């Protein structure tokens, strides 16, 4: 079965021209399903079959300066939206806010990509990590049909550090998330590269990858999406 590879460009690249060039380097058809998540300001200018936002607000319109509305995303044909990324939790997103964002996305038929793993540490064993994830998942998925949600397990210590979680650990976590919450898919994210991507994609319960840094490198990303 096709796995899903989501590119989170974060706050890159710094011009529309560069963003369009990067998008043009990704073939429309690859072995895996590919979703590109550029910065919000470029969303309507990226020509790709599956485009996602990196975040959204939980209200659709009104006096909410600086926000991005799920209704507007839908109008722009955006199909996915990352919510609860560690980098958003680090600047104040709470589980309750994330739950509201998940629901607001689903109301517009946008697939939320719910990130969990903020607050995990490299020293934790699987049981400790699971305890933390339980709290994030049960709050973010409260009142939500979890099978419509993609969950991305991104241990925060692995994000942008070059220290990736082992594929066996990520697989165990994916099994737990699927069994206990019934998520539609569980992805792994955190220092994914062309060298380690295959080891995750080979795990039967890991449904794909959420890729940061390596998604900005055209050659490397092309390798990953065709593994
Ligand atoms: P890196 O792949 O750069 O570690 O980033 C992971 C991530 O945060 C994707 O959302």
CSV table of C-alpha atoms and ligand atoms in Angstrom, one decimal:
chain,number,residue,atom,x,y,z
A,1,UNK,CA,0.0,0.0,0.0
A,2,UNK,CA,1.1,3.5,-0.8
A,3,UNK,CA,2.6,5.4,2.2
A,4,UNK,CA,2.2,9.1,2.7
A,5,UNK,CA,5.2,11.5,2.7
A,6,UNK,CA,4.5,15.0,3.9
A,7,UNK,CA,7.0,17.7,3.3
A,8,UNK,CA,6.9,20.4,6.1
A,9,UNK,CA,8.9,23.2,4.6
A,10,UNK,CA,8.5,25.3,7.9
A,11,UNK,CA,9.6,28.9,7.3
A,12,UNK,CA,11.4,28.1,4.1
A,13,UNK,CA,12.3,29.0,1.4
A,14,UNK,CA,12.4,32.8,1.6
A,15,UNK,CA,11.0,33.8,-1.8
A,16,UNK,CA,8.0,32.7,-3.9
A,17,UNK,CA,10.3,32.0,-6.8
A,18,UNK,CA,12.4,29.6,-4.7
A,19,UNK,CA,9.2,27.9,-3.3
A,20,UNK,CA,7.8,27.4,-6.8
A,21,UNK,CA,11.1,26.0,-8.0
A,22,UNK,CA,11.2,23.6,-5.1
A,23,UNK,CA,7.6,22.4,-5.7
A,24,UNK,CA,8.5,22.0,-9.4
A,25,UNK,CA,11.3,19.6,-8.5
A,26,UNK,CA,8.8,17.2,-7.0
A,27,UNK,CA,7.2,14.9,-9.6
A,28,UNK,CA,3.3,14.7,-9.5
A,29,UNK,CA,3.6,10.9,-9.5
A,30,UNK,CA,5.9,9.0,-7.1
A,31,UNK,CA,5.9,5.6,-5.5
A,32,UNK,CA,4.4,7.1,-2.4
A,33,UNK,CA,1.7,9.7,-2.0
A,34,UNK,CA,3.2,13.2,-1.5
A,35,UNK,CA,1.9,16.3,0.2
A,36,UNK,CA,3.7,19.6,0.2
A,37,UNK,CA,3.2,22.0,3.1
A,38,UNK,CA,4.7,25.4,2.2
A,39,UNK,CA,4.5,28.5,4.3
A,40,UNK,CA,0.9,29.9,4.3
A,41,UNK,CA,1.8,32.9,2.2
A,42,UNK,CA,2.7,30.6,-0.7
A,43,UNK,CA,-0.2,28.2,-0.4
A,44,UNK,CA,-2.3,29.6,-3.4
A,45,UNK,CA,0.8,29.8,-5.6
A,46,UNK,CA,2.1,26.2,-5.4
A,47,UNK,CA,1.1,23.9,-8.2
A,48,UNK,CA,0.9,20.4,-6.8
A,49,UNK,CA,-1.8,17.8,-6.5
A,50,UNK,CA,-1.7,17.6,-2.7
A,51,UNK,CA,-1.0,20.8,-0.8
A,52,UNK,CA,-1.2,21.2,3.0
A,53,UNK,CA,-1.0,24.1,5.4
A,54,UNK,CA,1.4,24.1,8.4
A,55,UNK,CA,-1.3,25.4,10.8
A,56,UNK,CA,-4.7,27.0,11.0
A,57,UNK,CA,-7.0,28.8,13.4
A,58,UNK,CA,-10.1,27.2,14.8
A,59,UNK,CA,-12.5,30.0,13.7
A,60,UNK,CA,-13.4,30.5,10.1
A,61,UNK,CA,-13.8,34.3,10.0
A,62,UNK,CA,-13.9,37.4,12.2
A,63,UNK,CA,-11.7,39.6,14.3
A,64,UNK,CA,-8.7,37.3,14.5
A,65,UNK,CA,-5.7,39.2,13.3
A,66,UNK,CA,-3.0,37.2,11.6
A,67,UNK,CA,-4.8,33.8,11.5
A,68,UNK,CA,-5.4,31.4,8.7
A,69,UNK,CA,-9.0,30.0,8.4
A,70,UNK,CA,-9.9,26.4,7.6
A,71,UNK,CA,-12.7,27.7,5.4
A,72,UNK,CA,-10.3,29.8,3.4
A,73,UNK,CA,-7.9,26.8,3.2
A,74,UNK,CA,-10.7,24.8,1.7
A,75,UNK,CA,-11.5,27.5,-0.7
A,76,UNK,CA,-7.8,27.3,-1.8
A,77,UNK,CA,-8.2,23.6,-2.4
A,78,UNK,CA,-5.9,22.8,0.5
A,79,UNK,CA,-6.5,19.2,1.5
A,80,UNK,CA,-4.3,18.8,4.6
A,81,UNK,CA,-3.3,20.8,7.6
A,82,UNK,CA,-0.6,20.2,10.1
A,83,UNK,CA,-1.8,20.9,13.7
A,84,UNK,CA,0.0,20.7,17.0
A,85,UNK,CA,3.5,20.8,15.6
A,86,UNK,CA,6.1,21.0,18.4
A,87,UNK,CA,7.2,24.3,17.0
A,88,UNK,CA,3.7,25.7,17.5
A,89,UNK,CA,3.3,24.0,20.9
A,90,UNK,CA,6.6,25.7,22.0
A,91,UNK,CA,5.0,29.1,21.3
A,92,UNK,CA,1.8,28.5,23.1
A,93,UNK,CA,-0.6,26.0,21.4
A,94,UNK,CA,-2.3,24.0,24.0
A,95,UNK,CA,-4.0,20.6,23.6
A,96,UNK,CA,-7.4,22.3,23.8
A,97,UNK,CA,-6.5,24.7,21.0
A,98,UNK,CA,-5.2,21.8,19.0
A,99,UNK,CA,-8.4,19.9,19.5
A,100,UNK,CA,-10.4,22.9,18.3
A,101,UNK,CA,-8.1,23.1,15.2
A,102,UNK,CA,-8.6,19.4,14.4
A,103,UNK,CA,-12.4,19.8,14.6
A,104,UNK,CA,-12.3,23.0,12.5
A,105,UNK,CA,-10.3,21.2,9.8
A,106,UNK,CA,-12.6,18.2,9.7
A,107,UNK,CA,-15.6,20.5,9.4
A,108,UNK,CA,-14.1,21.7,6.1
A,109,UNK,CA,-13.1,18.2,5.0
A,110,UNK,CA,-9.4,19.0,5.4
A,111,UNK,CA,-7.4,16.1,6.8
A,112,UNK,CA,-5.6,17.2,10.0
A,113,UNK,CA,-2.1,16.0,10.5
A,114,UNK,CA,-1.9,15.9,14.2
A,115,UNK,CA,1.6,16.0,15.6
A,116,UNK,CA,2.4,14.5,19.0
A,117,UNK,CA,5.7,14.1,20.8
A,118,UNK,CA,6.3,17.5,22.3
A,119,UNK,CA,7.9,17.1,25.7
A,120,UNK,CA,9.4,13.7,25.0
A,121,UNK,CA,13.1,13.1,25.9
A,122,UNK,CA,15.7,10.9,24.5
A,123,UNK,CA,16.2,9.2,27.8
A,124,UNK,CA,12.5,8.1,28.1
A,125,UNK,CA,11.6,4.4,27.6
A,126,UNK,CA,8.7,3.5,25.5
A,127,UNK,CA,6.3,3.4,28.5
A,128,UNK,CA,7.1,6.9,29.5
A,129,UNK,CA,6.8,8.2,26.0
A,130,UNK,CA,3.4,6.4,25.7
A,131,UNK,CA,2.2,8.1,28.9
A,132,UNK,CA,2.9,11.5,27.5
A,133,UNK,CA,1.4,10.7,24.1
A,134,UNK,CA,-1.7,9.4,25.8
A,135,UNK,CA,-2.4,12.8,27.3
A,136,UNK,CA,-1.8,14.7,24.0
A,137,UNK,CA,-3.8,12.2,22.0
A,138,UNK,CA,-6.8,11.9,24.2
A,139,UNK,CA,-7.1,15.7,24.5
A,140,UNK,CA,-6.5,16.5,20.8
A,141,UNK,CA,-8.8,13.8,19.6
A,142,UNK,CA,-11.7,14.4,22.1
A,143,UNK,CA,-15.0,14.3,20.2
A,144,UNK,CA,-13.2,13.5,17.0
A,145,UNK,CA,-13.6,10.7,14.5
A,146,UNK,CA,-9.9,9.6,14.8
A,147,UNK,CA,-9.9,7.5,11.6
A,148,UNK,CA,-10.2,10.8,9.6
A,149,UNK,CA,-7.0,12.1,11.3
A,150,UNK,CA,-3.4,11.4,10.3
A,151,UNK,CA,-1.2,11.3,13.5
A,152,UNK,CA,2.4,12.2,13.2
A,153,UNK,CA,4.7,10.9,15.9
A,154,UNK,CA,7.5,13.4,16.1
A,155,UNK,CA,9.6,13.0,19.3
A,156,UNK,CA,10.7,16.6,19.8
A,157,UNK,CA,14.3,15.6,20.6
A,158,UNK,CA,14.5,14.2,17.1
A,159,UNK,CA,13.3,17.3,15.2
A,160,UNK,CA,16.2,18.9,13.3
A,161,UNK,CA,18.8,17.3,15.5
A,162,UNK,CA,20.1,14.5,13.4
A,163,UNK,CA,19.1,12.1,16.2
A,164,UNK,CA,16.3,10.0,14.9
A,165,UNK,CA,14.1,7.6,16.9
A,166,UNK,CA,14.8,3.9,16.0
A,167,UNK,CA,12.4,2.4,13.5
A,168,UNK,CA,11.4,-0.3,16.0
A,169,UNK,CA,10.5,2.3,18.6
A,170,UNK,CA,8.5,4.3,16.1
A,171,UNK,CA,6.7,1.2,15.0
A,172,UNK,CA,5.7,0.3,18.5
A,173,UNK,CA,4.4,3.8,19.0
A,174,UNK,CA,2.5,3.6,15.7
A,175,UNK,CA,0.9,0.3,16.8
A,176,UNK,CA,-0.1,1.8,20.1
A,177,UNK,CA,-1.6,4.9,18.5
A,178,UNK,CA,-3.5,2.8,16.0
A,179,UNK,CA,-4.8,0.3,18.5
A,180,UNK,CA,-5.8,2.7,21.2
A,181,UNK,CA,-7.1,5.7,19.1
A,182,UNK,CA,-7.9,4.3,15.7
A,183,UNK,CA,-6.0,7.0,13.8
A,184,UNK,CA,-6.3,6.8,10.0
A,185,UNK,CA,-2.6,6.6,9.6
A,186,UNK,CA,0.5,7.1,11.8
A,187,UNK,CA,3.5,8.8,10.4
A,188,UNK,CA,7.0,9.2,11.8
A,189,UNK,CA,8.9,12.5,11.8
A,190,UNK,CA,12.2,13.7,13.2
A,191,UNK,CA,15.5,13.8,11.3
A,192,UNK,CA,14.3,11.7,8.4
A,193,UNK,CA,16.9,11.5,5.6
A,194,UNK,CA,17.4,9.5,2.4
A,195,UNK,CA,19.6,7.3,4.5
A,196,UNK,CA,17.1,6.3,7.2
A,197,UNK,CA,13.7,6.8,5.4
A,198,UNK,CA,13.5,3.2,4.1
A,199,UNK,CA,13.9,1.7,7.6
A,200,UNK,CA,10.7,3.5,8.7
A,201,UNK,CA,8.8,2.8,5.5
A,202,UNK,CA,9.5,-0.9,5.9
A,203,UNK,CA,7.6,-1.0,9.2
A,204,UNK,CA,4.1,-2.3,8.5
A,205,UNK,CA,2.3,0.1,10.9
A,206,UNK,CA,4.2,3.3,10.0
A,207,UNK,CA,2.0,4.9,7.3
A,208,UNK,CA,4.6,7.4,6.1
A,209,UNK,CA,6.8,10.2,7.0
A,210,UNK,CA,6.7,13.9,8.0
A,211,UNK,CA,9.9,15.3,6.6
A,212,UNK,CA,11.4,18.7,7.5
A,213,UNK,CA,14.9,19.6,6.5
A,214,UNK,CA,15.3,16.8,3.9
A,215,UNK,CA,12.2,18.0,2.1
A,216,UNK,CA,14.0,21.2,1.2
A,217,UNK,CA,16.7,19.3,-0.7
A,218,UNK,CA,15.2,18.4,-4.1
A,219,UNK,CA,17.5,15.4,-4.8
A,220,UNK,CA,17.2,13.9,-1.4
A,221,UNK,CA,13.4,14.4,-1.2
A,222,UNK,CA,12.9,12.7,-4.6
A,223,UNK,CA,14.8,9.7,-3.3
A,224,UNK,CA,12.6,9.5,-0.2
A,225,UNK,CA,9.3,9.7,-2.0
A,226,UNK,CA,10.2,6.9,-4.3
A,227,UNK,CA,11.4,4.4,-1.7
B,1,LIG,P1,13.3,17.5,10.5
B,1,LIG,O1,13.0,16.5,9.5
B,1,LIG,O2,14.1,18.7,10.0
B,1,LIG,O3,13.9,16.9,11.7
B,1,LIG,O4,11.9,18.1,11.0
B,1,LIG,C1,10.9,17.2,11.3
B,1,LIG,C2,9.7,18.0,11.5
B,1,LIG,O5,9.5,18.8,12.4
B,1,LIG,C3,8.6,17.8,10.4
B,1,LIG,O6,7.4,18.4,10.8
